[in-house]
mmCIF file of C-alpha atoms in Angstrom:
data_model
loop_
_atom_site.group_PDB
_atom_site.id
_atom_site.type_symbol
_atom_site.label_atom_id
_atom_site.label_comp_id
_atom_site.label_asym_id
_atom_site.label_seq_id
_atom_site.Cartn_x
_atom_site.Cartn_y
_atom_site.Cartn_z
ATOM 1 C CA UNK N 1 48.798 8.005 114.880
ATOM 2 C CA UNK N 2 46.537 11.008 114.356
ATOM 3 C CA UNK N 3 44.647 10.261 117.580
ATOM 4 C CA UNK N 4 47.889 10.096 119.539
ATOM 5 C CA UNK N 5 49.028 13.429 118.116
ATOM 6 C CA UNK N 6 45.622 14.908 118.844
ATOM 7 C CA UNK N 7 45.851 13.746 122.481
ATOM 8 C CA UNK N 8 49.369 15.154 122.788
ATOM 9 C CA UNK N 9 48.177 18.433 121.328
ATOM 10 C CA UNK N 10 45.220 18.597 123.722
ATOM 11 C CA UNK N 11 47.502 17.851 126.697
ATOM 12 C CA UNK N 12 49.913 20.564 125.574
ATOM 13 C CA UNK N 13 47.013 22.976 125.126
ATOM 14 C CA UNK N 14 45.725 22.207 128.627
ATOM 15 C CA UNK N 15 49.194 22.765 130.117
ATOM 16 C CA UNK N 16 49.459 26.014 128.178
ATOM 17 C CA UNK N 17 46.134 27.204 129.597
ATOM 18 C CA UNK N 18 47.262 26.343 133.142
ATOM 19 C CA UNK N 19 50.540 28.182 132.653
ATOM 20 C CA UNK N 20 48.721 31.162 131.161
ATOM 21 C CA UNK N 21 46.395 31.292 134.194
ATOM 22 C CA UNK N 22 49.429 31.267 136.485
ATOM 23 C CA UNK N 23 50.996 34.064 134.442
ATOM 24 C CA UNK N 24 47.829 36.132 134.852
ATOM 25 C CA UNK N 25 48.023 35.656 138.624
ATOM 26 C CA UNK N 26 51.644 36.830 138.625
ATOM 27 C CA UNK N 27 50.784 39.822 136.467
ATOM 28 C CA UNK N 28 47.978 40.782 138.857
ATOM 29 C CA UNK N 29 50.331 40.355 141.828
ATOM 30 C CA UNK N 30 52.949 42.535 140.169
ATOM 31 C CA UNK N 31 50.390 45.249 139.410
ATOM 32 C CA UNK N 32 49.149 45.202 142.998
ATOM 33 C CA UNK N 33 52.713 45.429 144.321
ATOM 34 C CA UNK N 34 53.473 48.317 141.960
ATOM 35 C CA UNK N 35 50.447 50.242 143.196
ATOM 36 C CA UNK N 36 51.410 49.570 146.831
ATOM 37 C CA UNK N 37 54.950 50.734 146.126
ATOM 38 C CA UNK N 38 53.712 53.913 144.463
ATOM 39 C CA UNK N 39 51.246 54.640 147.253
ATOM 40 C CA UNK N 40 53.801 54.083 150.012
ATOM 41 C CA UNK N 41 56.441 56.137 148.209
ATOM 42 C CA UNK N 42 54.072 59.059 147.671
ATOM 43 C CA UNK N 43 52.866 59.048 151.272
ATOM 44 C CA UNK N 44 56.453 58.819 152.463
ATOM 45 C CA UNK N 45 57.489 61.840 150.355
ATOM 46 C CA UNK N 46 54.645 64.068 151.592
ATOM 47 C CA UNK N 47 55.254 63.329 155.269
ATOM 48 C CA UNK N 48 56.459 66.417 157.170
ATOM 49 C CA UNK N 49 59.035 66.150 159.934
ATOM 50 C CA UNK N 50 56.581 67.531 162.496
ATOM 51 C CA UNK N 51 53.609 65.448 161.321
ATOM 52 C CA UNK N 52 51.616 63.407 163.799
ATOM 53 C CA UNK N 53 51.615 59.754 162.811
ATOM 54 C CA UNK N 54 49.207 57.152 164.130
ATOM 55 C CA UNK N 55 49.325 53.404 163.806
ATOM 56 C CA UNK N 56 46.203 51.266 163.748
ATOM 57 C CA UNK N 57 46.537 48.467 166.303
ATOM 58 C CA UNK N 58 43.365 46.441 166.495
ATOM 59 C CA UNK N 59 40.561 48.966 166.871
ATOM 60 C CA UNK N 60 42.767 51.700 168.363
ATOM 61 C CA UNK N 61 44.886 54.410 166.822
ATOM 62 C CA UNK N 62 48.166 54.712 168.702
ATOM 63 C CA UNK N 63 50.488 57.650 168.191
ATOM 64 C CA UNK N 64 53.825 56.638 166.725
ATOM 65 C CA UNK N 65 57.182 58.375 166.565
ATOM 66 C CA UNK N 66 57.890 59.847 163.117
ATOM 67 C CA UNK N 67 61.297 58.158 162.871
ATOM 68 C CA UNK N 68 59.793 54.788 163.752
ATOM 69 C CA UNK N 69 57.056 55.299 161.162
ATOM 70 C CA UNK N 70 59.613 56.186 158.483
ATOM 71 C CA UNK N 71 61.664 53.115 159.364
ATOM 72 C CA UNK N 72 58.551 50.938 159.044
ATOM 73 C CA UNK N 73 57.708 52.447 155.670
ATOM 74 C CA UNK N 74 61.287 51.946 154.447
ATOM 75 C CA UNK N 75 61.133 48.276 155.468
ATOM 76 C CA UNK N 76 57.781 47.927 153.720
ATOM 77 C CA UNK N 77 59.240 49.495 150.567
ATOM 78 C CA UNK N 78 62.186 47.075 150.678
ATOM 79 C CA UNK N 79 59.824 44.133 151.097
ATOM 80 C CA UNK N 80 57.557 45.265 148.253
ATOM 81 C CA UNK N 81 60.557 45.802 145.966
ATOM 82 C CA UNK N 82 61.901 42.325 146.761
ATOM 83 C CA UNK N 83 58.480 40.785 146.098
ATOM 84 C CA UNK N 84 58.248 42.643 142.783
ATOM 85 C CA UNK N 85 61.629 41.262 141.713
ATOM 86 C CA UNK N 86 60.549 37.742 142.681
ATOM 87 C CA UNK N 87 57.249 38.000 140.807
ATOM 88 C CA UNK N 88 59.006 39.447 137.764
ATOM 89 C CA UNK N 89 61.512 36.560 137.726
ATOM 90 C CA UNK N 90 58.749 33.977 138.019
ATOM 91 C CA UNK N 91 56.765 35.743 135.308
ATOM 92 C CA UNK N 92 59.780 35.764 132.942
ATOM 93 C CA UNK N 93 60.463 32.094 133.654
ATOM 94 C CA UNK N 94 56.826 31.290 132.983
ATOM 95 C CA UNK N 95 56.956 33.159 129.666
ATOM 96 C CA UNK N 96 60.084 31.289 128.594
ATOM 97 C CA UNK N 97 58.513 28.000 129.604
ATOM 98 C CA UNK N 98 55.412 28.761 127.534
ATOM 99 C CA UNK N 99 57.559 29.597 124.510
ATOM 100 C CA UNK N 100 59.439 26.309 124.852
ATOM 101 C CA UNK N 101 56.214 24.351 125.194
ATOM 102 C CA UNK N 102 54.786 26.080 122.145
ATOM 103 C CA UNK N 103 57.802 25.569 119.882
ATOM 104 C CA UNK N 104 58.517 21.933 120.788
ATOM 105 C CA UNK N 105 55.185 20.411 119.736
ATOM 106 C CA UNK N 106 55.258 22.411 116.486
ATOM 107 C CA UNK N 107 56.571 19.369 114.585
ATOM 108 C CA UNK N 108 53.669 17.290 115.865
ATOM 109 C CA UNK N 109 51.154 19.940 114.823
ATOM 110 C CA UNK N 110 52.575 19.972 111.285
ATOM 111 C CA UNK N 111 52.359 16.161 111.078
ATOM 112 C CA UNK N 112 48.767 16.238 112.285
ATOM 113 C CA UNK N 113 47.804 18.879 109.711
ATOM 114 C CA UNK N 114 49.362 16.872 106.874
ATOM 115 C CA UNK N 115 47.593 13.660 107.919
ATOM 116 C CA UNK N 116 44.194 15.314 108.316
ATOM 117 C CA UNK N 117 44.447 17.330 105.095
ATOM 118 C CA UNK N 118 45.560 14.374 102.935
#
């Protein structure tokens, strides 16, 4: 009985570690998206109406219309915001899942402690 509980505990621990690694990836993704959002927002705010804007296409810089550049940045900001919401939802779901996985095997952990301490 104790061996079975020990195996269940080790399996749960392994799943927890996998979930925690996934959570770290989502946290890193969210941080990267936040920095991109901040950078794009700041650059967008400091852009003058008469500024010359260039777009890198391959190895060439091509002049771009300011209105077209602003539209591209707005679309990028919308995309980044949507990605941040998605990552945040997945991260919250992952956290809830971890909490469920931790609380459910709690009974088994108590049984194992009692058997090994007796």
